[in-house]
C-alpha positions as a Markdown table, in Angstrom:
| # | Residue | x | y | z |
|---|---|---|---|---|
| 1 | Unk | 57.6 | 39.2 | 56.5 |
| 2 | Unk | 57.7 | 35.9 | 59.0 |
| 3 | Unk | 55.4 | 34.1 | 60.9 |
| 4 | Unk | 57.3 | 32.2 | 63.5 |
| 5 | Unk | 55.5 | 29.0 | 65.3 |
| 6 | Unk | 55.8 | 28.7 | 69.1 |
| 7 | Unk | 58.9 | 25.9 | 68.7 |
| 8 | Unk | 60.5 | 29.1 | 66.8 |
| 9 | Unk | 60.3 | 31.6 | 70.0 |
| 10 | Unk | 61.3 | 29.1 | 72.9 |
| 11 | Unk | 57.7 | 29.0 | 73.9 |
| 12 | Unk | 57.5 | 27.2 | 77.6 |
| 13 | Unk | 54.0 | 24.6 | 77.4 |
| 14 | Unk | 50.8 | 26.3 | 78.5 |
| 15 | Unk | 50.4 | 25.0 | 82.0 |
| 16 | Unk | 46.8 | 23.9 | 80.9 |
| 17 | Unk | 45.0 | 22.3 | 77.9 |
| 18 | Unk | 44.5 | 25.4 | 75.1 |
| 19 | Unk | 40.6 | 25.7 | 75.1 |
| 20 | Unk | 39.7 | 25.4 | 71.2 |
| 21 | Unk | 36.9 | 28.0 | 70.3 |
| 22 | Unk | 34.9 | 28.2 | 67.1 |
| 23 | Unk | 35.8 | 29.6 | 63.6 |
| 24 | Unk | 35.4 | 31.8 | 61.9 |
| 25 | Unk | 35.3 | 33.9 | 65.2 |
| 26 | Unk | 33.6 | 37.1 | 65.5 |
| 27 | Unk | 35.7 | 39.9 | 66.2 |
| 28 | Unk | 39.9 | 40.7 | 65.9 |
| 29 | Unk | 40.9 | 42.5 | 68.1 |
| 30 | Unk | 44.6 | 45.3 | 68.5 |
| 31 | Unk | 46.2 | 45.9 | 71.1 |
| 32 | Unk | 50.1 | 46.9 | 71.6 |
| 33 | Unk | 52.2 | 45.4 | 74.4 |
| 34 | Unk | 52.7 | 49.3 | 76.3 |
| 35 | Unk | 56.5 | 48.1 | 76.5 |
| 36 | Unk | 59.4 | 47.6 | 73.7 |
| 37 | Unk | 60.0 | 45.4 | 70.8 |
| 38 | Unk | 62.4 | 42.6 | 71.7 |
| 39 | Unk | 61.5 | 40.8 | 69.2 |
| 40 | Unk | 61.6 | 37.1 | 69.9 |
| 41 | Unk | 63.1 | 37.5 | 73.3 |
| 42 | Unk | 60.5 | 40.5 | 74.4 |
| 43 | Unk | 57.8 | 37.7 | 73.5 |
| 44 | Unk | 59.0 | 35.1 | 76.0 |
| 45 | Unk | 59.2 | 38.2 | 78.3 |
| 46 | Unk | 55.7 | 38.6 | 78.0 |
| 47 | Unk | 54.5 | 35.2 | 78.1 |
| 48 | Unk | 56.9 | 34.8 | 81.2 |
| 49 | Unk | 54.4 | 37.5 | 82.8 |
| 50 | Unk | 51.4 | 36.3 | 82.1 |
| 51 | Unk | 52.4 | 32.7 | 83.8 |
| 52 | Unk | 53.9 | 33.3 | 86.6 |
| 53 | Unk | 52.6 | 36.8 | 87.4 |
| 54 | Unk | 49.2 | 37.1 | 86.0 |
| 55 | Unk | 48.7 | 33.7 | 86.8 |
| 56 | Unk | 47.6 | 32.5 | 83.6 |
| 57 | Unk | 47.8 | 29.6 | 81.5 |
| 58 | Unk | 50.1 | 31.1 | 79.0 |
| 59 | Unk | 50.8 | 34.4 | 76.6 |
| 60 | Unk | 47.4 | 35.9 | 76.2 |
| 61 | Unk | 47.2 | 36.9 | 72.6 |
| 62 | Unk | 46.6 | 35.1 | 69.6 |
| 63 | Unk | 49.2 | 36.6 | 67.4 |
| 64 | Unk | 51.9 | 39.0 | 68.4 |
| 65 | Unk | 53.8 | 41.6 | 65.4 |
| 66 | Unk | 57.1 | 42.8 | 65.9 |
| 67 | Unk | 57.9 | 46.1 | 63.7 |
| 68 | Unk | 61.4 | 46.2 | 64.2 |
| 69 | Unk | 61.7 | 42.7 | 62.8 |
| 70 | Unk | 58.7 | 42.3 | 60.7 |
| 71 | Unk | 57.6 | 39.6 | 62.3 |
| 72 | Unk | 54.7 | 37.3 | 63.6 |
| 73 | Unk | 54.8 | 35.2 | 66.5 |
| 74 | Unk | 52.1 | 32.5 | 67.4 |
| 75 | Unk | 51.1 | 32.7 | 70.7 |
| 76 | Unk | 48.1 | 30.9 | 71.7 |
| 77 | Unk | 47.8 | 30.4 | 68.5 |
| 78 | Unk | 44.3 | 30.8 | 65.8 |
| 79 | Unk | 40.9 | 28.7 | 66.9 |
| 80 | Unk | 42.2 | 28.8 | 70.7 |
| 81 | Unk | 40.8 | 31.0 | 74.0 |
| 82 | Unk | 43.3 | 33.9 | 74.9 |
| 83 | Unk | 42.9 | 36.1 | 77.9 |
| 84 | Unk | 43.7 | 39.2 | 75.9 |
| 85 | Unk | 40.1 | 41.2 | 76.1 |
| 86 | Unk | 37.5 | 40.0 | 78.9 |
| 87 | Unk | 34.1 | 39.2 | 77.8 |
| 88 | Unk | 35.3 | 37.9 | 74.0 |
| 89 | Unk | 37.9 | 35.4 | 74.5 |
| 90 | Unk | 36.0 | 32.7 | 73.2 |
| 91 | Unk | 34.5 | 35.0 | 70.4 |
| 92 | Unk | 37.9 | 36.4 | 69.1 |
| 93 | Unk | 41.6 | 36.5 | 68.2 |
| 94 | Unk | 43.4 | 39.2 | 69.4 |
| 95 | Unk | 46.9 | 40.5 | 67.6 |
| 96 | Unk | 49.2 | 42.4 | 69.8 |
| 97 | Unk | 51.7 | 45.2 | 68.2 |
| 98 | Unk | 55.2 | 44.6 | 70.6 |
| 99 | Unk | 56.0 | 48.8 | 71.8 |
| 100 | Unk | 54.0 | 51.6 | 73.3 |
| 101 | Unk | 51.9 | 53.2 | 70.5 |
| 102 | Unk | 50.4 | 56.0 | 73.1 |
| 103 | Unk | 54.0 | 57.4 | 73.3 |
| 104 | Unk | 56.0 | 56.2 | 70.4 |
| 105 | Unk | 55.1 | 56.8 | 66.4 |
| 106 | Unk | 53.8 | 54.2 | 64.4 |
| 107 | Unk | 56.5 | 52.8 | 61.4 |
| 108 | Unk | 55.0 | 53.4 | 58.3 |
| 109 | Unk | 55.4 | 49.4 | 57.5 |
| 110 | Unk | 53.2 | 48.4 | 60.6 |
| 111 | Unk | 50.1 | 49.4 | 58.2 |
| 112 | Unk | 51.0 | 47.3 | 55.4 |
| 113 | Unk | 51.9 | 44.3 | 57.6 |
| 114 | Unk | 48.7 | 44.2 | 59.6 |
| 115 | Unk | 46.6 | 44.8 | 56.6 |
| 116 | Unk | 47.9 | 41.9 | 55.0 |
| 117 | Unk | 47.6 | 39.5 | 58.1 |
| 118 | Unk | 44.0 | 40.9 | 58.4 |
| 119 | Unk | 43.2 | 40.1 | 54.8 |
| 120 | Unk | 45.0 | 36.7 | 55.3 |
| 121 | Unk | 42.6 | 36.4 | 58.5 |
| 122 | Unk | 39.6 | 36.4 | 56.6 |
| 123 | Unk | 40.5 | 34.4 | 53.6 |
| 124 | Unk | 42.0 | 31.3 | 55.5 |
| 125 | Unk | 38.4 | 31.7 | 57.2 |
| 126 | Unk | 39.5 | 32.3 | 60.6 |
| 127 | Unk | 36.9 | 35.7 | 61.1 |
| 128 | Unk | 37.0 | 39.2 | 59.9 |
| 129 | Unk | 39.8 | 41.3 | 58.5 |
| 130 | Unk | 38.7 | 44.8 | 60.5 |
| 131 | Unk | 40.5 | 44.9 | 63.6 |
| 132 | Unk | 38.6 | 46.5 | 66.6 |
| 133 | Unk | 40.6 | 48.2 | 69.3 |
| 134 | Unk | 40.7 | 47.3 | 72.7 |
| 135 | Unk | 40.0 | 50.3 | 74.1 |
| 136 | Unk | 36.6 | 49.9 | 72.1 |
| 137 | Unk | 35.3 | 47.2 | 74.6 |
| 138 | Unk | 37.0 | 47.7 | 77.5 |
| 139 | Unk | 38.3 | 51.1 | 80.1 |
| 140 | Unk | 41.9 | 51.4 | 78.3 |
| 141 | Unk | 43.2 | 53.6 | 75.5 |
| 142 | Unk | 45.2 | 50.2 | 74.2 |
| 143 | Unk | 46.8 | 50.1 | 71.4 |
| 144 | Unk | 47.7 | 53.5 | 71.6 |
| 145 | Unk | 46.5 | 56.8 | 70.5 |
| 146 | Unk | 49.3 | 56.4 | 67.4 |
| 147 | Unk | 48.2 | 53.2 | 66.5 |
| 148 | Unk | 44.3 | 53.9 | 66.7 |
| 149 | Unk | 44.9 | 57.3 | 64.4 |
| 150 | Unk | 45.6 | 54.8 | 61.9 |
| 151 | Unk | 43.4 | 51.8 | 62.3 |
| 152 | Unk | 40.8 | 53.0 | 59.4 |
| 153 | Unk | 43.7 | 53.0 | 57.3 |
| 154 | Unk | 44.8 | 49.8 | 58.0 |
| 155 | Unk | 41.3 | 48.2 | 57.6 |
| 156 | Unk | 40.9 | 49.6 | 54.5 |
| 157 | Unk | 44.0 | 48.4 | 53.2 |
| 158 | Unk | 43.0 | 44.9 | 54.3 |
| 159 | Unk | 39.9 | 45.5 | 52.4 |
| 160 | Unk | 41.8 | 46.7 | 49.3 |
| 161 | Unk | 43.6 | 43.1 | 49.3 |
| 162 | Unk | 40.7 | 41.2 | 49.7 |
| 163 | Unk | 38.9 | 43.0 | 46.8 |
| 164 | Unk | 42.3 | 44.1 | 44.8 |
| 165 | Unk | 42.2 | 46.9 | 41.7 |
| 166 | Unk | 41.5 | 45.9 | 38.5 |
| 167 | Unk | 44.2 | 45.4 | 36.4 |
| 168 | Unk | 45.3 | 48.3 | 34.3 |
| 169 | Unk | 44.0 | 48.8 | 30.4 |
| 170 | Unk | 47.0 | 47.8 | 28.2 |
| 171 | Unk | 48.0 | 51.3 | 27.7 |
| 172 | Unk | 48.6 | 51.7 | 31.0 |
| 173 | Unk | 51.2 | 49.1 | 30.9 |
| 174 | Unk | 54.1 | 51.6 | 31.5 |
| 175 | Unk | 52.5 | 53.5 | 34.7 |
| 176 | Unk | 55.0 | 53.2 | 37.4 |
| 177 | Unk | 53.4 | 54.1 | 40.3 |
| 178 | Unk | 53.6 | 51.9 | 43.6 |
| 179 | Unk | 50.2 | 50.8 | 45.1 |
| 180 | Unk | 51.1 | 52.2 | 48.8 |
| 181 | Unk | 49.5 | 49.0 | 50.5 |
| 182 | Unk | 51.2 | 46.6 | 48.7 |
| 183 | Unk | 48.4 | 45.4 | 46.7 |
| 184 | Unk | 51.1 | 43.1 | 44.9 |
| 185 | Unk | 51.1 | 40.6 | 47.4 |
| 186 | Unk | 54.5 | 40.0 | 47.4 |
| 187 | Unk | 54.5 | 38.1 | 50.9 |
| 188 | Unk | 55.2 | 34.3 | 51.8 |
| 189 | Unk | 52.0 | 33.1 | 51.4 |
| 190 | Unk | 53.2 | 29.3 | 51.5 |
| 191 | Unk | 54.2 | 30.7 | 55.0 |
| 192 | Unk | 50.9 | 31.2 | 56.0 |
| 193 | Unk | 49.3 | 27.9 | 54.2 |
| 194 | Unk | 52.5 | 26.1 | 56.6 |
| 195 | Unk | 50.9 | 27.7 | 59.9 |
| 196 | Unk | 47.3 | 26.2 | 58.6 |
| 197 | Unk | 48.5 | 23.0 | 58.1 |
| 198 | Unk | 50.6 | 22.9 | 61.7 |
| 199 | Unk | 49.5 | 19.9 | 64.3 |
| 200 | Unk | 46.3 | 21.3 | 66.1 |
């Protein structure tokens, strides 16, 4: 799993000053894009769209998470305003799943790969590692009927890594079964600690 910095996606430059907000923030948010995953490419789509259609000042979210590719993508970026849910863009970061969760099913990956960026969300102290839905604050079933059938799931996975299992008694030692969220934590983390340390 990737996180790729703005530089990485061809982002254009905001056309105004990013707004810093406070952190930890209050709330993460999920929403899904309602369109395909491109990828890299479907990103600058998006951001595209919200310039020079919407108007705005650049991409909207915080964060968007490509399935097919298993990747991150900064957009605004952490500890800046987005436009991505009215009446908390100075409260919260919003992560937004690239496809149409109302219509298409949900890879089984996608719950591992949030969990963990939630779980890294709340130990790098940038705010909570439960993701609220959209449609929980505002007239909109986004992210998806697919995605929201699973969003306990996920938060408690990202709970899970944030307080991980005990380790086994020794004669447990040969028990081969797979922890199904990945409590391992085989990801990048130096990944992560290199998107911390990035030029505000």
């Amino acid at each position: 799993m990737e996180l790729v910095a703005r530089s990485g996606w061809g982002a254009r430059p905001p056309k105004q000053t990013a707004v810093r907000i406070a952190e930890p923030v209050r709330h993460l948010f999920l929403h899904h894009s309602a369109g395909s995953d491109g990828g890299p490419e479907q990103v600058r789509r998006i951001q595209q769209f919200h310039q020079d259609t919407r108007g705005w000042s650049d991409v909207a979210y915080s964060v968007l998470y490509s399935p097919q590719h298993r990747t991150f993508f900064e957009g605004r970026g952490l500890g800046v305003s987005g436009a991505h849910t009215k009446g908390y863009n100075r409260t919260g970061h919003a992560v937004c799943v690239l496809g149409n969760y109302e219509l298409e099913p949900l890879p089984v990956h996608v719950i591992e790969d949030l969990a963990m960026f939630a779980a890294w969300h709340k130990s790098a102290g940038h705010g909570p590692a439960v993701y609220t839905p959209h449609g929980e604050v505002g007239a909109t079933s986004c992210p998806g009927r697919n995605l929201v059938a699973v969003l306990d799931v996920i938060n408690g996975a990202a709970g899970d890594r944030l307080d991980p299992l005990p380790d086994p008694e020794p004669d447990d030692a040969d028990d081969d079964e797979v922890d199904p969220f990945g409590r391992r934590h085989d990801v990048d983390w130096a990944a992560w600690e290199r998107y911390l340390e990035r030029p505000s």
